Amino acid sequence: MQVSEIEDAQSDLDLLEAAAREAGRVALGFFGCDPRRWSKEGDSPVSEADIAVDRALHELLTSARPEYGWLSEETTDDAARLSRRRIFVVDPIDGTRAFLSGGDEWTVALAVVEEGRPISAAVYRPVGDEMYLARTGSGTMMNGARVRVSRRDSLEGATFAGPKAVAGRSDLKARGLEYAGYIPSLAYRLALVAAGRIDIAAARGRACDWDLAAADLLVQEAGGRLTDLSGRTAHYNKTDVRHGALIAGPANLVEDLRPMLDLAM
């Protein structure tokens, strides 16, 4: 990257960090207060907290970068984003079910995507004050400390986060995988992989750009890979924002487990 590009990326990352912290402040104002809630497509829950956080993020981010496009889980999609070189990809509250039930594993997930790939990213867990940050070529940081994916070189004893039905398969257990439990925020699940706190994670199909873009960069910059079950890297800001089943972790573990998941998911 040129010096000017690095400066731009760092400026974007600083903006995302500030926006994530403000979003966390807004969300915590509703947390544990039984906010109004309703269901949307696919019986997925949404609450007044999601909407309030989305509005705060839209105001903060688009006023700072009016030339960027916008894609958020809680904003009606605008095809104008497809013509923008850079866009914000936003999940105001990833893990709304956990948020509404009083759990602590929900996050704010923000990314800047350029020509299909994330270049700056922030994933913030307000309960616990965990801030994960990455920009292209700079590594992944958690609360100011460099992190990286697990150095484990075998599936034997590896911790796996993903659908419980998949984790319970006898063939996966036979390879020595240990189930890490259910983590409701997909962005947080992948951030834990980036930090080496979980060895490998998977997600069923139909995750969307906002679930993945920020955490994808965290995993990549921490030395890992996030791919579909054919080994392809995810691309963002397309007409269809949904993705197929995915796997993330150290490259060697991804390659070992990917063929087995292809049969299970």
mmCIF file of C-alpha atoms in Angstrom:
data_model
loop_
_atom_site.group_PDB
_atom_site.id
_atom_site.type_symbol
_atom_site.label_atom_id
_atom_site.label_comp_id
_atom_site.label_asym_id
_atom_site.label_seq_id
_atom_site.Cartn_x
_atom_site.Cartn_y
_atom_site.Cartn_z
ATOM 1 C CA MET A 1 0.000 0.000 0.000
ATOM 2 C CA GLN A 2 1.115 3.568 -0.687
ATOM 3 C CA VAL A 3 1.704 5.899 2.274
ATOM 4 C CA SER A 4 -1.489 7.818 1.486
ATOM 5 C CA GLU A 5 -3.474 4.565 1.351
ATOM 6 C CA ILE A 6 -2.076 3.465 4.714
ATOM 7 C CA GLU A 7 -2.991 6.823 6.215
ATOM 8 C CA ASP A 8 -6.519 6.549 4.762
ATOM 9 C CA ALA A 9 -6.930 3.015 6.109
ATOM 10 C CA GLN A 10 -5.707 4.050 9.559
ATOM 11 C CA SER A 11 -8.050 7.049 9.537
ATOM 12 C CA ASP A 12 -10.931 4.727 8.653
ATOM 13 C CA LEU A 13 -9.913 2.328 11.417
ATOM 14 C CA ASP A 14 -9.810 5.139 13.975
ATOM 15 C CA LEU A 15 -13.284 6.165 12.823
ATOM 16 C CA LEU A 16 -14.610 2.611 13.123
ATOM 17 C CA GLU A 17 -13.198 2.230 16.629
ATOM 18 C CA ALA A 18 -14.797 5.483 17.786
ATOM 19 C CA ALA A 19 -18.105 4.524 16.138
ATOM 20 C CA ALA A 20 -18.074 1.052 17.694
ATOM 21 C CA ARG A 21 -17.530 2.495 21.153
ATOM 22 C CA GLU A 22 -20.362 4.980 20.689
ATOM 23 C CA ALA A 23 -22.612 2.203 19.376
ATOM 24 C CA GLY A 24 -21.763 0.141 22.441
ATOM 25 C CA ARG A 25 -22.692 3.057 24.691
ATOM 26 C CA VAL A 26 -26.068 3.406 22.951
ATOM 27 C CA ALA A 27 -26.737 -0.347 23.101
ATOM 28 C CA LEU A 28 -25.871 -0.585 26.781
ATOM 29 C CA GLY A 29 -28.503 2.073 27.460
ATOM 30 C CA PHE A 30 -31.110 -0.513 26.402
ATOM 31 C CA PHE A 31 -29.359 -3.621 27.759
ATOM 32 C CA GLY A 32 -31.305 -5.315 30.529
ATOM 33 C CA CYS A 33 -34.183 -2.832 30.161
ATOM 34 C CA ASP A 34 -36.580 -5.046 28.164
ATOM 35 C CA PRO A 35 -36.589 -2.956 24.952
ATOM 36 C CA ARG A 36 -39.483 -3.267 22.525
ATOM 37 C CA ARG A 37 -38.935 -6.130 20.123
ATOM 38 C CA TRP A 38 -40.522 -7.752 17.091
ATOM 39 C CA SER A 39 -39.698 -10.350 14.438
ATOM 40 C CA LYS A 40 -38.530 -9.845 10.888
ATOM 41 C CA GLU A 41 -37.839 -12.174 7.952
ATOM 42 C CA GLY A 42 -36.903 -15.687 9.033
ATOM 43 C CA ASP A 43 -38.337 -15.124 12.521
ATOM 44 C CA SER A 44 -35.175 -13.214 13.417
ATOM 45 C CA PRO A 45 -35.597 -10.846 16.386
ATOM 46 C CA VAL A 46 -35.031 -7.101 16.171
ATOM 47 C CA SER A 47 -35.483 -4.484 18.874
ATOM 48 C CA GLU A 48 -35.616 -0.759 19.359
ATOM 49 C CA ALA A 49 -32.002 -1.048 20.515
ATOM 50 C CA ASP A 50 -30.908 -2.396 17.108
ATOM 51 C CA ILE A 51 -32.639 0.499 15.373
ATOM 52 C CA ALA A 52 -31.229 3.138 17.723
ATOM 53 C CA VAL A 53 -27.697 1.823 17.304
ATOM 54 C CA ASP A 54 -28.114 1.647 13.529
ATOM 55 C CA ARG A 55 -29.243 5.288 13.381
ATOM 56 C CA ALA A 56 -26.371 6.442 15.561
ATOM 57 C CA LEU A 57 -23.853 4.595 13.402
ATOM 58 C CA HIS A 58 -25.339 5.885 10.161
ATOM 59 C CA GLU A 59 -25.153 9.473 11.367
ATOM 60 C CA LEU A 60 -21.610 9.171 12.687
ATOM 61 C CA LEU A 61 -20.090 7.213 9.812
ATOM 62 C CA THR A 62 -21.783 8.717 6.780
ATOM 63 C CA SER A 63 -21.280 12.274 8.010
ATOM 64 C CA ALA A 64 -17.548 11.528 8.258
ATOM 65 C CA ARG A 65 -17.363 9.709 4.898
ATOM 66 C CA PRO A 66 -20.297 10.873 2.732
ATOM 67 C CA GLU A 67 -18.700 9.340 -0.360
ATOM 68 C CA TYR A 68 -18.862 5.804 1.082
ATOM 69 C CA GLY A 69 -21.783 3.477 0.455
ATOM 70 C CA TRP A 70 -23.820 1.907 3.249
ATOM 71 C CA LEU A 71 -24.955 -1.645 3.964
ATOM 72 C CA SER A 72 -26.492 -2.486 7.334
ATOM 73 C CA GLU A 73 -28.653 -5.286 8.666
ATOM 74 C CA GLU A 74 -31.149 -2.753 9.987
ATOM 75 C CA THR A 75 -31.323 -0.344 7.019
ATOM 76 C CA THR A 76 -33.317 -0.943 3.835
ATOM 77 C CA ASP A 77 -30.793 -1.884 1.168
ATOM 78 C CA ASP A 78 -29.938 0.727 -1.454
ATOM 79 C CA ALA A 79 -28.474 -0.571 -4.720
ATOM 80 C CA ALA A 80 -26.450 2.654 -4.995
ATOM 81 C CA ARG A 81 -23.863 0.945 -2.772
ATOM 82 C CA LEU A 82 -22.893 -1.313 -5.677
ATOM 83 C CA SER A 83 -21.375 1.610 -7.568
ATOM 84 C CA ARG A 84 -19.286 2.861 -4.634
ATOM 85 C CA ARG A 85 -15.594 2.017 -4.406
ATOM 86 C CA ARG A 86 -15.798 1.828 -0.626
ATOM 87 C CA ILE A 87 -18.745 1.072 1.628
ATOM 88 C CA PHE A 88 -19.461 0.679 5.312
ATOM 89 C CA VAL A 89 -20.762 -2.788 6.225
ATOM 90 C CA VAL A 90 -22.515 -2.661 9.587
ATOM 91 C CA ASP A 91 -24.151 -4.987 12.082
ATOM 92 C CA PRO A 92 -25.460 -2.717 14.860
ATOM 93 C CA ILE A 93 -25.990 -5.613 17.279
ATOM 94 C CA ASP A 94 -24.716 -9.010 16.186
ATOM 95 C CA GLY A 95 -26.310 -11.561 18.490
ATOM 96 C CA THR A 96 -29.625 -9.811 19.152
ATOM 97 C CA ARG A 97 -31.100 -12.908 20.799
ATOM 98 C CA ALA A 98 -28.265 -12.915 23.334
ATOM 99 C CA PHE A 99 -28.667 -9.163 23.851
ATOM 100 C CA LEU A 100 -32.382 -9.506 24.557
ATOM 101 C CA SER A 101 -31.908 -12.449 26.912
ATOM 102 C CA GLY A 102 -29.261 -10.631 28.972
ATOM 103 C CA GLY A 103 -26.298 -12.596 27.639
ATOM 104 C CA ASP A 104 -22.926 -10.937 27.171
ATOM 105 C CA GLU A 105 -21.791 -12.448 23.849
ATOM 106 C CA TRP A 106 -23.153 -9.800 21.471
ATOM 107 C CA THR A 107 -21.102 -7.344 19.470
ATOM 108 C CA VAL A 108 -21.033 -4.318 17.223
ATOM 109 C CA ALA A 109 -19.388 -5.280 13.920
ATOM 110 C CA LEU A 110 -18.154 -2.617 11.481
ATOM 111 C CA ALA A 111 -16.061 -2.803 8.322
ATOM 112 C CA VAL A 112 -14.947 -0.697 5.403
ATOM 113 C CA VAL A 113 -15.087 -2.807 2.252
ATOM 114 C CA GLU A 114 -13.215 -1.804 -0.886
ATOM 115 C CA GLU A 115 -13.798 -3.591 -4.180
ATOM 116 C CA GLY A 116 -15.259 -6.639 -2.478
ATOM 117 C CA ARG A 117 -12.881 -7.129 0.447
ATOM 118 C CA PRO A 118 -12.671 -5.601 3.940
ATOM 119 C CA ILE A 119 -9.747 -3.218 4.476
ATOM 120 C CA SER A 120 -10.549 -1.899 7.980
ATOM 121 C CA ALA A 121 -12.596 -3.581 10.695
ATOM 122 C CA ALA A 122 -13.772 -3.265 14.280
ATOM 123 C CA VAL A 123 -15.635 -5.862 16.331
ATOM 124 C CA TYR A 124 -16.569 -4.622 19.797
ATOM 125 C CA ARG A 125 -18.073 -6.542 22.710
ATOM 126 C CA PRO A 126 -19.422 -3.807 25.003
ATOM 127 C CA VAL A 127 -20.034 -6.152 27.963
ATOM 128 C CA GLY A 128 -16.431 -6.868 28.817
ATOM 129 C CA ASP A 129 -15.019 -3.951 26.782
ATOM 130 C CA GLU A 130 -13.260 -6.142 24.203
ATOM 131 C CA MET A 131 -12.209 -4.223 21.090
ATOM 132 C CA TYR A 132 -10.838 -6.146 18.107
ATOM 133 C CA LEU A 133 -9.314 -4.042 15.316
ATOM 134 C CA ALA A 134 -7.611 -4.766 12.004
ATOM 135 C CA ARG A 135 -6.606 -3.051 8.809
ATOM 136 C CA THR A 136 -5.017 -4.607 5.755
ATOM 137 C CA GLY A 137 -1.357 -5.370 6.303
ATOM 138 C CA SER A 138 -1.254 -4.307 9.959
ATOM 139 C CA GLY A 139 -2.239 -7.433 11.883
ATOM 140 C CA THR A 140 -5.082 -7.833 14.364
ATOM 141 C CA MET A 141 -5.218 -6.163 17.763
ATOM 142 C CA MET A 142 -7.365 -6.885 20.808
ATOM 143 C CA ASN A 143 -7.418 -4.057 23.359
ATOM 144 C CA GLY A 144 -4.097 -2.811 22.011
ATOM 145 C CA ALA A 145 -2.251 -6.154 21.994
ATOM 146 C CA ARG A 146 -1.357 -8.095 18.843
ATOM 147 C CA VAL A 147 -3.203 -11.400 18.519
ATOM 148 C CA ARG A 148 -2.998 -14.289 16.095
ATOM 149 C CA VAL A 149 -4.782 -17.506 15.286
ATOM 150 C CA SER A 150 -3.943 -20.755 17.038
ATOM 151 C CA ARG A 151 -0.650 -22.437 16.199
ATOM 152 C CA ARG A 152 -2.224 -25.874 16.662
ATOM 153 C CA ASP A 153 -1.160 -28.200 13.853
ATOM 154 C CA SER A 154 -3.668 -31.035 14.329
ATOM 155 C CA LEU A 155 -7.409 -31.409 14.734
ATOM 156 C CA GLU A 156 -6.757 -33.658 17.730
ATOM 157 C CA GLY A 157 -7.753 -31.577 20.749
ATOM 158 C CA ALA A 158 -8.730 -28.542 18.667
ATOM 159 C CA THR A 159 -11.609 -26.447 19.992
ATOM 160 C CA PHE A 160 -14.487 -25.977 17.549
ATOM 161 C CA ALA A 161 -17.283 -23.399 17.665
ATOM 162 C CA GLY A 162 -20.244 -23.813 15.359
ATOM 163 C CA PRO A 163 -23.613 -25.501 15.005
ATOM 164 C CA LYS A 164 -24.086 -27.979 17.843
ATOM 165 C CA ALA A 165 -25.532 -30.587 15.508
ATOM 166 C CA VAL A 166 -22.334 -30.474 13.454
ATOM 167 C CA ALA A 167 -20.048 -30.542 16.483
ATOM 168 C CA GLY A 168 -21.846 -33.657 17.721
ATOM 169 C CA ARG A 169 -21.120 -35.722 14.606
ATOM 170 C CA SER A 170 -19.290 -38.940 15.404
ATOM 171 C CA ASP A 171 -16.728 -38.497 12.606
ATOM 172 C CA LEU A 172 -15.703 -35.089 13.946
ATOM 173 C CA LYS A 173 -15.488 -36.402 17.501
ATOM 174 C CA ALA A 174 -13.331 -39.249 16.215
ATOM 175 C CA ARG A 175 -10.828 -36.674 14.928
ATOM 176 C CA GLY A 176 -10.558 -35.283 18.459
ATOM 177 C CA LEU A 177 -12.459 -32.011 18.048
ATOM 178 C CA GLU A 178 -13.659 -30.440 21.298
ATOM 179 C CA TYR A 179 -16.866 -28.404 21.205
ATOM 180 C CA ALA A 180 -16.325 -24.857 22.509
ATOM 181 C CA GLY A 181 -20.024 -24.207 23.090
ATOM 182 C CA TYR A 182 -22.523 -22.017 21.298
ATOM 183 C CA ILE A 183 -21.429 -18.430 20.638
ATOM 184 C CA PRO A 184 -24.461 -16.444 19.413
ATOM 185 C CA SER A 185 -22.590 -13.577 17.729
ATOM 186 C CA LEU A 186 -20.943 -14.925 14.592
ATOM 187 C CA ALA A 187 -18.641 -11.897 14.487
ATOM 188 C CA TYR A 188 -17.507 -12.664 18.040
ATOM 189 C CA ARG A 189 -17.100 -16.352 17.255
ATOM 190 C CA LEU A 190 -14.706 -15.445 14.455
ATOM 191 C CA ALA A 191 -12.959 -12.785 16.553
ATOM 192 C CA LEU A 192 -12.181 -15.490 19.127
ATOM 193 C CA VAL A 193 -10.606 -17.529 16.332
ATOM 194 C CA ALA A 194 -8.523 -14.496 15.324
ATOM 195 C CA ALA A 195 -7.343 -14.162 18.927
ATOM 196 C CA GLY A 196 -6.432 -17.849 19.175
ATOM 197 C CA ARG A 197 -8.968 -18.387 21.958
ATOM 198 C CA ILE A 198 -10.837 -20.917 19.791
ATOM 199 C CA ASP A 199 -8.976 -22.992 17.222
ATOM 200 C CA ILE A 200 -11.603 -23.208 14.491
ATOM 201 C CA ALA A 201 -15.166 -22.024 13.830
ATOM 202 C CA ALA A 202 -17.873 -22.669 11.297
ATOM 203 C CA ALA A 203 -21.198 -21.187 10.245
ATOM 204 C CA ARG A 204 -24.108 -22.606 8.307
ATOM 205 C CA GLY A 205 -25.171 -20.975 5.061
ATOM 206 C CA ARG A 206 -27.173 -17.720 4.829
ATOM 207 C CA ALA A 207 -24.882 -15.545 6.951
ATOM 208 C CA CYS A 208 -24.829 -12.063 5.417
ATOM 209 C CA ASP A 209 -22.145 -9.491 4.658
ATOM 210 C CA TRP A 210 -22.755 -7.678 7.944
ATOM 211 C CA ASP A 211 -22.235 -10.891 9.929
ATOM 212 C CA LEU A 212 -18.896 -11.591 8.306
ATOM 213 C CA ALA A 213 -16.988 -8.701 6.725
ATOM 214 C CA ALA A 214 -15.414 -7.237 9.857
ATOM 215 C CA ALA A 215 -14.512 -10.565 11.440
ATOM 216 C CA ASP A 216 -13.188 -11.882 8.110
ATOM 217 C CA LEU A 217 -10.458 -9.227 8.177
ATOM 218 C CA LEU A 218 -9.667 -9.984 11.821
ATOM 219 C CA VAL A 219 -9.069 -13.643 10.967
ATOM 220 C CA GLN A 220 -7.039 -12.838 7.848
ATOM 221 C CA GLU A 221 -4.797 -10.298 9.566
ATOM 222 C CA ALA A 222 -4.278 -12.691 12.483
ATOM 223 C CA GLY A 223 -2.738 -15.199 10.074
ATOM 224 C CA GLY A 224 -5.799 -17.355 9.456
ATOM 225 C CA ARG A 225 -8.271 -18.072 6.693
ATOM 226 C CA LEU A 226 -12.024 -17.755 6.281
ATOM 227 C CA THR A 227 -13.379 -19.644 3.286
ATOM 228 C CA ASP A 228 -16.463 -21.377 2.010
ATOM 229 C CA LEU A 229 -16.490 -25.173 1.929
ATOM 230 C CA SER A 230 -14.879 -25.164 -1.509
ATOM 231 C CA GLY A 231 -11.954 -23.122 -0.219
ATOM 232 C CA ARG A 232 -12.999 -19.829 -1.799
ATOM 233 C CA THR A 233 -12.494 -16.473 -0.057
ATOM 234 C CA ALA A 234 -15.649 -14.476 0.662
ATOM 235 C CA HIS A 235 -16.407 -11.326 -1.332
ATOM 236 C CA TYR A 236 -18.714 -8.542 -0.229
ATOM 237 C CA ASN A 237 -20.896 -5.756 -1.600
ATOM 238 C CA LYS A 238 -22.558 -7.897 -4.245
ATOM 239 C CA THR A 239 -26.229 -7.846 -5.165
ATOM 240 C CA ASP A 240 -26.874 -10.932 -3.017
ATOM 241 C CA VAL A 241 -25.385 -10.367 0.434
ATOM 242 C CA ARG A 242 -25.893 -13.964 1.631
ATOM 243 C CA HIS A 243 -23.080 -16.497 1.844
ATOM 244 C CA GLY A 244 -22.823 -20.259 1.936
ATOM 245 C CA ALA A 245 -21.451 -22.304 4.821
ATOM 246 C CA LEU A 246 -18.062 -21.053 6.032
ATOM 247 C CA ILE A 247 -15.085 -22.181 8.065
ATOM 248 C CA ALA A 248 -12.369 -20.109 9.754
ATOM 249 C CA GLY A 249 -9.114 -20.884 11.497
ATOM 250 C CA PRO A 250 -5.445 -21.594 10.848
ATOM 251 C CA ALA A 251 -4.955 -22.573 7.205
ATOM 252 C CA ASN A 252 -3.856 -26.127 7.980
ATOM 253 C CA LEU A 253 -6.858 -26.837 10.199
ATOM 254 C CA VAL A 254 -9.255 -25.277 7.705
ATOM 255 C CA GLU A 255 -7.914 -27.513 4.967
ATOM 256 C CA ASP A 256 -8.117 -30.623 7.172
ATOM 257 C CA LEU A 257 -11.672 -29.965 8.376
ATOM 258 C CA ARG A 258 -13.237 -28.405 5.286
ATOM 259 C CA PRO A 259 -13.918 -31.695 3.393
ATOM 260 C CA MET A 260 -15.590 -33.166 6.471
ATOM 261 C CA LEU A 261 -17.830 -30.128 6.988
ATOM 262 C CA ASP A 262 -18.838 -30.240 3.349
ATOM 263 C CA LEU A 263 -20.677 -33.443 4.142
ATOM 264 C CA ALA A 264 -22.113 -32.194 7.448
ATOM 265 C CA MET A 265 -23.487 -28.724 6.687
#
